Short mmCIF file of C-alpha atoms and ligand atoms in Angstrom, two decimals:
data_model
loop_
_atom_site.label_atom_id
_atom_site.label_comp_id
_atom_site.label_asym_id
_atom_site.label_seq_id
_atom_site.Cartn_x
_atom_site.Cartn_y
_atom_site.Cartn_z
CA MET A 1386 206.22 157.68 54.74
CA LYS A 1387 205.39 160.29 52.12
CA ILE A 1388 203.01 163.05 53.14
CA TYR A 1389 201.19 164.51 50.14
CA GLY A 1390 200.66 168.27 50.05
CA GLN A 1391 199.15 170.92 47.80
CA LYS A 1392 201.93 170.68 45.19
CA ASP A 1393 201.19 166.98 44.58
CA VAL A 1394 197.61 167.64 43.49
CA ASN A 1395 196.64 167.06 39.86
CA LYS A 1396 194.25 169.99 39.49
CA LYS A 1397 192.69 168.47 36.37
CA ALA A 1398 191.55 165.31 38.20
CA LEU A 1399 188.23 166.79 39.39
CA LYS A 1400 188.07 169.86 37.15
CA GLY A 1401 184.47 170.52 36.10
CA ALA A 1402 183.35 167.32 37.80
CA ARG A 1403 180.02 167.26 39.63
CA ILE A 1404 180.47 165.98 43.19
CA ALA A 1405 177.48 164.48 45.01
CA VAL A 1406 177.81 164.51 48.80
CA LEU A 1407 175.32 162.03 50.27
CA GLY A 1408 174.53 162.97 53.86
CA TYR A 1409 174.76 166.33 55.54
CA GLY A 1410 175.81 165.51 59.07
CA SER A 1411 179.18 165.92 60.77
CA GLN A 1412 181.39 165.10 57.77
CA GLY A 1413 178.85 165.73 54.97
CA ARG A 1414 178.28 169.38 55.82
CA ALA A 1415 181.99 170.14 56.20
CA HIS A 1416 182.96 168.38 52.95
CA ALA A 1417 180.13 169.93 50.92
CA LEU A 1418 180.83 173.49 52.08
CA ASN A 1419 184.62 173.20 51.77
CA LEU A 1420 184.38 171.66 48.28
CA LYS A 1421 182.00 174.41 47.17
CA ASP A 1422 184.29 177.12 48.56
CA SER A 1423 187.18 175.43 46.70
CA GLY A 1424 185.28 175.99 43.45
CA HIS A 1425 183.75 172.54 42.89
CA ASP A 1426 180.28 171.84 41.55
CA VAL A 1427 178.60 170.27 44.59
CA ILE A 1428 175.16 168.78 45.08
CA VAL A 1429 173.99 167.42 48.42
CA GLY A 1430 171.91 164.22 48.39
CA VAL A 1431 169.63 163.87 51.40
CA ARG A 1432 166.13 162.68 52.29
CA LYS A 1433 163.36 165.14 51.53
CA GLY A 1434 161.70 166.17 54.77
CA GLY A 1435 164.74 165.33 56.90
CA ALA A 1436 166.53 167.96 58.99
CA SER A 1437 169.51 167.89 56.63
CA TRP A 1438 167.43 168.92 53.63
CA THR A 1439 166.49 172.25 55.25
CA LYS A 1440 169.97 172.79 56.65
CA ALA A 1441 171.79 172.26 53.33
CA LYS A 1442 169.32 174.55 51.52
CA ARG A 1443 169.83 177.23 54.17
CA ASP A 1444 173.60 176.94 53.69
CA GLY A 1445 173.07 177.80 50.00
CA LEU A 1446 173.82 174.39 48.49
CA LYS A 1447 172.10 172.54 45.65
CA VAL A 1448 170.00 169.79 47.23
CA ALA A 1449 168.24 166.71 45.81
CA GLU A 1450 167.14 163.26 46.93
CA PRO A 1451 170.14 160.87 46.84
CA ALA A 1452 168.93 158.97 43.74
CA ALA A 1453 168.61 162.24 41.81
CA ALA A 1454 171.81 163.76 43.19
CA VAL A 1455 174.05 160.98 41.85
CA ILE A 1456 172.75 161.10 38.25
CA ASP A 1457 175.27 163.58 36.81
CA ALA A 1458 177.96 163.07 39.44
CA GLU A 1459 181.52 162.02 38.59
CA LEU A 1460 182.26 161.48 42.28
CA ILE A 1461 179.85 160.38 44.99
CA ALA A 1462 180.83 160.73 48.65
CA PHE A 1463 179.01 158.41 51.08
CA LEU A 1464 178.76 160.46 54.26
CA VAL A 1465 175.77 158.97 56.07
CA PRO A 1466 176.22 156.74 59.17
CA ASP A 1467 178.15 153.57 58.37
CA LEU A 1468 175.23 151.23 59.01
CA ALA A 1469 172.98 153.25 56.66
CA GLN A 1470 175.40 153.13 53.73
CA LYS A 1471 174.53 149.70 52.36
CA ALA A 1472 170.84 150.53 51.85
CA LEU A 1473 171.77 153.92 50.44
CA TYR A 1474 174.17 152.34 47.94
CA GLU A 1475 171.46 149.87 46.85
CA SER A 1476 169.03 152.73 46.34
CA VAL A 1477 171.35 154.82 44.14
CA LYS A 1478 173.54 152.24 42.38
CA ASP A 1479 171.51 151.96 39.19
CA GLY A 1480 171.77 155.70 38.65
CA LEU A 1481 175.56 155.89 39.04
CA LYS A 1482 177.39 157.06 35.93
CA LYS A 1483 179.65 154.51 34.28
CA GLY A 1484 183.19 155.00 35.57
CA ALA A 1485 182.16 157.25 38.46
CA THR A 1486 184.15 157.38 41.72
CA LEU A 1487 182.74 156.26 45.07
CA LEU A 1488 184.35 157.95 48.03
CA PHE A 1489 184.13 156.91 51.68
CA ALA A 1490 185.36 158.58 54.87
CA HIS A 1491 185.65 155.23 56.67
CA GLY A 1492 186.33 151.85 55.07
CA PHE A 1493 183.84 149.76 57.08
CA ASN A 1494 181.31 148.84 54.36
CA VAL A 1495 183.76 148.19 51.56
CA HIS A 1496 186.25 146.34 53.76
CA PHE A 1497 183.59 144.14 55.36
CA LYS A 1498 181.91 143.64 51.96
CA GLN A 1499 178.59 145.23 52.90
CA ILE A 1500 178.93 147.29 49.75
CA LYS A 1501 180.29 145.50 46.68
CA PRO A 1502 180.85 148.31 44.20
CA ARG A 1503 180.26 147.75 40.51
CA LYS A 1504 183.42 146.81 38.64
CA ASP A 1505 183.43 149.94 36.45
CA LEU A 1506 183.67 152.27 39.47
CA ASP A 1507 186.71 153.74 41.18
CA VAL A 1508 186.53 153.26 44.95
CA VAL A 1509 188.56 155.53 47.20
CA LEU A 1510 188.81 156.67 50.80
CA ILE A 1511 189.49 160.10 52.24
CA ALA A 1512 189.28 159.94 56.01
CA PRO A 1513 189.85 163.26 57.79
CA LYS A 1514 191.49 162.76 61.17
CA GLY A 1515 188.98 164.93 62.98
CA PRO A 1516 185.26 165.62 63.34
CA GLY A 1517 183.38 167.57 60.69
CA ASP A 1518 183.17 170.87 62.53
CA LEU A 1519 186.97 170.92 62.84
CA VAL A 1520 187.32 170.10 59.12
CA ARG A 1521 185.12 173.11 58.35
CA ARG A 1522 186.62 175.52 60.90
CA GLN A 1523 190.25 174.79 59.98
CA TYR A 1524 189.46 175.20 56.28
CA GLN A 1525 187.88 178.61 56.93
CA GLN A 1526 191.03 179.65 58.77
CA GLY A 1527 193.21 178.68 55.83
CA ARG A 1528 194.39 175.45 57.45
CA GLY A 1529 193.28 171.85 57.07
CA VAL A 1530 192.78 168.64 59.01
CA PRO A 1531 195.15 165.84 57.87
CA CYS A 1532 193.55 163.00 55.93
CA LEU A 1533 194.19 159.35 55.14
CA LEU A 1534 193.86 158.29 51.49
CA ALA A 1535 193.30 154.80 50.09
CA VAL A 1536 192.37 153.31 46.74
CA GLN A 1537 190.42 150.04 46.82
CA GLN A 1538 189.42 149.76 43.19
CA ALA A 1539 191.01 151.66 40.29
CA ALA A 1540 188.78 150.82 37.33
CA SER A 1541 189.87 153.95 35.47
CA GLY A 1542 193.45 152.69 35.39
CA GLY A 1543 196.82 154.22 36.24
CA ARG A 1544 196.88 156.99 38.82
CA LYS A 1545 193.47 158.42 38.02
CA ALA A 1546 191.64 157.10 41.09
CA PHE A 1547 194.49 158.27 43.35
CA ASP A 1548 194.52 161.70 41.67
CA LYS A 1549 190.78 162.12 42.14
CA ALA A 1550 191.00 161.14 45.80
CA LEU A 1551 193.89 163.56 46.39
CA ALA A 1552 192.02 166.35 44.55
CA TYR A 1553 189.01 165.70 46.81
CA ALA A 1554 191.22 165.84 49.90
CA HIS A 1555 192.61 169.12 48.53
CA GLY A 1556 189.06 170.46 48.10
CA ILE A 1557 188.21 169.87 51.76
CA GLY A 1558 191.52 171.36 52.95
CA GLY A 1559 193.28 168.07 53.68
CA THR A 1560 196.44 168.76 51.67
CA ARG A 1561 197.14 171.74 53.93
CA GLY A 1562 197.37 169.37 56.88
CA GLY A 1563 198.94 166.59 54.82
CA VAL A 1564 197.59 163.40 53.24
CA LEU A 1565 198.97 159.96 54.14
CA THR A 1566 198.28 156.83 52.16
CA THR A 1567 196.81 153.70 53.70
CA THR A 1568 194.55 150.80 52.67
CA PHE A 1569 190.85 150.25 53.37
CA ALA A 1570 191.84 147.34 55.63
CA GLU A 1571 194.36 149.34 57.68
CA GLU A 1572 192.10 152.38 58.04
CA THR A 1573 189.08 150.31 59.06
CA GLU A 1574 190.86 147.99 61.48
CA THR A 1575 192.95 150.65 63.22
CA ASP A 1576 190.01 153.07 63.44
CA LEU A 1577 187.82 150.43 65.10
CA PHE A 1578 190.63 149.33 67.40
CA GLY A 1579 191.43 152.88 68.47
CA GLU A 1580 187.86 153.76 69.35
CA GLN A 1581 187.20 150.45 71.12
CA ALA A 1582 190.36 149.86 73.09
CA VAL A 1583 191.74 153.33 73.70
CA LEU A 1584 189.68 156.38 72.81
CA CYS A 1585 186.04 155.65 73.59
CA GLY A 1586 185.90 152.25 75.23
CA GLY A 1587 189.21 152.25 77.09
CA ALA A 1588 189.29 155.87 78.22
CA THR A 1589 185.70 156.12 79.47
CA GLU A 1590 185.91 152.79 81.27
CA LEU A 1591 189.11 153.95 82.99
CA VAL A 1592 187.38 157.16 84.09
CA VAL A 1593 184.29 155.36 85.37
CA LYS A 1594 186.23 152.69 87.27
CA GLY A 1595 188.43 155.35 88.87
CA PHE A 1596 185.34 157.34 89.90
CA GLU A 1597 183.70 154.21 91.36
CA THR A 1598 186.84 153.31 93.31
CA LEU A 1599 186.92 156.70 95.04
CA VAL A 1600 183.17 156.87 95.71
CA GLU A 1601 183.05 153.32 97.07
CA ALA A 1602 185.91 154.24 99.41
CA GLY A 1603 183.74 157.02 100.84
CA TYR A 1604 185.05 160.07 99.02
CA GLN A 1605 182.60 162.71 97.74
CA PRO A 1606 181.32 162.05 94.19
CA GLU A 1607 181.94 165.69 93.25
CA VAL A 1608 185.61 165.47 94.18
CA ALA A 1609 185.90 162.10 92.43
CA TYR A 1610 184.36 163.64 89.29
CA TYR A 1611 186.94 166.44 89.18
CA GLU A 1612 189.83 164.06 89.72
CA CYS A 1613 188.83 161.27 87.36
CA LEU A 1614 186.88 162.96 84.56
CA HIS A 1615 187.20 166.74 84.50
CA GLU A 1616 190.98 166.88 84.77
CA LEU A 1617 191.50 164.30 82.06
CA LYS A 1618 191.30 167.16 79.56
CA LEU A 1619 194.45 168.79 80.91
CA ILE A 1620 196.38 165.57 80.34
CA VAL A 1621 194.88 164.88 76.94
CA ASP A 1622 195.68 168.43 75.79
CA LEU A 1623 199.32 168.00 76.82
CA LEU A 1624 199.55 164.62 75.07
CA HIS A 1625 197.90 166.04 71.97
CA GLU A 1626 200.20 169.05 71.81
CA GLY A 1627 203.53 167.45 72.65
CA GLY A 1628 203.23 163.76 73.40
CA ILE A 1629 204.29 162.08 76.62
CA THR A 1630 207.34 164.39 76.76
CA LYS A 1631 205.20 167.51 77.11
CA MET A 1632 202.97 165.86 79.70
CA HIS A 1633 206.04 165.03 81.80
CA GLN A 1634 207.23 168.62 81.52
CA PHE A 1635 204.01 169.97 82.98
CA ILE A 1636 203.04 167.51 85.73
CA SER A 1637 204.63 167.44 89.17
CA ASP A 1638 207.43 165.04 90.16
CA THR A 1639 204.99 163.30 92.48
CA ALA A 1640 202.52 162.79 89.63
CA LYS A 1641 205.33 161.49 87.43
CA TYR A 1642 206.56 159.02 90.03
CA GLY A 1643 203.00 157.80 90.58
CA ASP A 1644 202.47 157.50 86.84
CA LEU A 1645 205.65 155.49 86.27
CA THR A 1646 205.19 153.11 89.19
CA ARG A 1647 201.37 152.70 89.24
CA GLY A 1648 200.27 153.19 85.63
CA PRO A 1649 201.54 149.79 84.47
CA ARG A 1650 199.64 148.14 87.33
CA VAL A 1651 196.33 149.56 86.16
CA VAL A 1652 196.85 148.92 82.46
CA ASN A 1653 198.84 145.71 82.59
CA LYS A 1654 199.69 142.53 80.68
CA ALA A 1655 196.13 141.25 81.06
CA THR A 1656 194.81 144.49 79.55
CA LYS A 1657 197.16 144.18 76.60
CA LYS A 1658 196.16 140.56 76.13
CA GLU A 1659 192.52 141.63 75.99
CA MET A 1660 193.44 144.40 73.53
CA LYS A 1661 194.98 141.79 71.25
CA LYS A 1662 191.80 139.74 71.47
CA ILE A 1663 189.72 142.79 70.58
CA LEU A 1664 191.98 143.41 67.59
CA THR A 1665 191.57 139.82 66.43
CA GLU A 1666 187.78 140.14 66.59
CA ILE A 1667 188.06 143.21 64.37
CA GLN A 1668 190.41 141.51 61.91
CA ASP A 1669 188.39 138.31 61.54
CA GLY A 1670 185.13 140.21 61.11
CA LYS A 1671 183.50 139.08 64.35
CA PHE A 1672 182.94 142.61 65.59
CA ALA A 1673 181.47 143.75 62.25
CA ARG A 1674 179.13 140.74 62.05
CA GLN A 1675 177.93 141.35 65.61
CA TRP A 1676 177.31 145.06 65.04
CA ILE A 1677 175.53 144.50 61.72
CA ALA A 1678 173.33 141.78 63.30
CA GLU A 1679 172.55 144.10 66.21
CA ASN A 1680 171.34 146.73 63.74
CA LYS A 1681 169.21 144.23 61.84
CA THR A 1682 167.46 143.10 65.00
CA GLY A 1683 166.48 146.54 66.23
CA ASN A 1684 169.52 147.49 68.37
CA LYS A 1685 167.96 146.15 71.59
CA LYS A 1686 171.19 145.19 73.33
CA TYR A 1687 172.96 148.30 72.08
CA ARG A 1688 170.25 150.59 73.45
CA LYS A 1689 170.23 148.79 76.79
CA LEU A 1690 174.00 149.16 77.19
CA LEU A 1691 173.82 152.81 76.18
CA GLN A 1692 171.06 153.49 78.72
CA ALA A 1693 173.14 151.88 81.46
CA ASP A 1694 176.14 154.04 80.54
CA LEU A 1695 174.05 157.20 80.63
CA ALA A 1696 172.39 156.28 83.92
CA HIS A 1697 175.72 155.96 85.78
CA PRO A 1698 176.05 158.23 88.86
CA ILE A 1699 179.04 160.00 87.26
CA GLU A 1700 176.60 161.48 84.77
CA LYS A 1701 174.34 162.97 87.45
CA VAL A 1702 177.26 164.61 89.27
CA GLY A 1703 178.63 165.77 85.94
CA VAL A 1704 175.49 167.62 84.88
CA LYS A 1705 175.40 169.46 88.20
CA LEU A 1706 179.07 170.45 88.19
CA ARG A 1707 179.31 171.37 84.51
CA ALA A 1708 176.36 173.77 84.89
CA ARG A 1709 178.63 175.95 87.03
CA MET A 1710 181.36 176.05 84.37
CA PRO A 1711 179.66 177.93 81.51
CA TRP A 1712 182.88 178.09 79.48
CA LEU A 1713 182.55 174.37 78.81
CA GLU A 1714 179.49 175.12 76.67
CA GLN A 1715 181.52 177.19 74.20
CA ASN A 1716 182.75 174.10 72.43
P1 NDP B 3138 176.28 161.57 60.62
O1 NDP B 3138 175.67 160.67 61.64
O2 NDP B 3138 176.62 162.95 61.06
O3 NDP B 3138 175.30 161.60 59.34
C1 NDP B 3138 174.09 162.20 59.40
C2 NDP B 3138 173.58 162.40 57.98
O4 NDP B 3138 173.19 161.13 57.43
C3 NDP B 3138 172.37 163.29 57.93
O5 NDP B 3138 172.43 164.06 56.76
C4 NDP B 3138 171.21 162.30 57.87
O6 NDP B 3138 170.11 162.83 57.15
C5 NDP B 3138 171.82 161.17 57.06
N1 NDP B 3138 171.23 159.87 57.39
C6 NDP B 3138 171.13 159.30 58.62
N2 NDP B 3138 170.55 158.09 58.55
C7 NDP B 3138 170.26 157.90 57.24
C8 NDP B 3138 169.64 156.86 56.52
N3 NDP B 3138 169.19 155.75 57.14
N4 NDP B 3138 169.52 157.00 55.17
C9 NDP B 3138 169.95 158.11 54.54
N5 NDP B 3138 170.54 159.14 55.17
C10 NDP B 3138 170.69 159.04 56.49
O7 NDP B 3138 177.53 160.86 59.97
P2 NDP B 3138 179.09 161.21 60.16
O8 NDP B 3138 179.41 162.46 59.44
O9 NDP B 3138 179.47 161.06 61.59
O10 NDP B 3138 179.73 159.96 59.39
C11 NDP B 3138 179.76 159.88 57.98
C12 NDP B 3138 180.92 159.02 57.58
O11 NDP B 3138 182.13 159.66 57.95
C13 NDP B 3138 180.94 157.65 58.25
O12 NDP B 3138 181.46 156.72 57.33
C14 NDP B 3138 181.91 157.85 59.40
O13 NDP B 3138 182.54 156.65 59.81
C15 NDP B 3138 182.92 158.78 58.75
N6 NDP B 3138 183.72 159.60 59.66
C16 NDP B 3138 183.12 160.31 60.66
C17 NDP B 3138 183.88 161.11 61.49
C18 NDP B 3138 183.22 161.96 62.54
O14 NDP B 3138 183.94 162.63 63.25
N7 NDP B 3138 181.90 162.00 62.69
C19 NDP B 3138 185.35 161.19 61.36
C20 NDP B 3138 185.87 160.49 60.20
C21 NDP B 3138 185.06 159.71 59.42
P3 NDP B 3138 168.72 163.27 57.83
O15 NDP B 3138 168.88 164.66 58.33
O16 NDP B 3138 167.76 163.16 56.71
O17 NDP B 3138 168.47 162.29 58.94
MG1 MG B 3139 181.92 152.98 78.27
#
């Protein structure tokens, strides 16, 4: 797999081009500031009166309402929450320049056809593999978070859409970390799967069930919290830095033996079968339809589930214990 770097960038692709960054949250702020520091002409498009408006102004950026921000833009980055992008696209689409480029940081709306871009537009994806504050911080330190790149629609012909996407990735620091190519389908489906089965859904559920098992067996909630939640970071850091190999180098023989003999009993064939089912629901659009419908009907079920998660006893113990570890606040 080719990893694109700084030398692969066609510097002319976005030269002199106005870039409109719609949204000034996690990704929007990082992209806008990095692009500006890379010498691009950036305008931020956000709602007047919203918190972002004041923030972007204070950071020294040009700011306008989204419909005004896109008028002279050659490239428009959609960096508002995924479920807000469809309405935003509808509200700005008539003002988009002919032949402009739409850029997304996640393929959800294009892949699931919530946004059907005009045929004259280029449609590309640059998805940084990290949260916005990391994208900004690494850039300021002369490094960059790796990005995925995809081209969904290349109305301008040839390599132009690809070149513009790569030049954008370069502007936010992505070519320092390396840019890998993918498709909107692959990025969207793997991103959803990862967060559902492993990262957010899988990992937190594992932590909570472990905590419950210990507490129900009569152990102190505080001790259960340290064992099942707090110490997860040590393991994740080792995995992140050096994979399973590094984790094995740093844990005890007893931990390793327990891992090898008990791990597959906790996450077993039934778990993998369920993972495959979850993946199928992503691929056939069931998950997207459900989530879009939930949004349209006021997020009642979503809010109820979220409340239940936040009301779990592990959260009460956590607040108390974390208050005594002030260094945790630094991040
Ligand atoms: P945020 O939730 O941080 O976006 C907040 C911004 O969107 C604010 O500027 C807010 O403006 C604006 N906004 C919120 N709701 C609306 C609305 N209804 N209409 C118009 N503007 C609105 O988004 P993220 O940065 O998390 O996500 C942006 C994109 O990047 C998504 O596609 C996401 O999937 C993708 N992505 C996110 C990553 C992350 O780590 N967060 C990682 C990789 C990709 P105001 O202040 O006016 O409310
Ligand atoms: Mg959960």
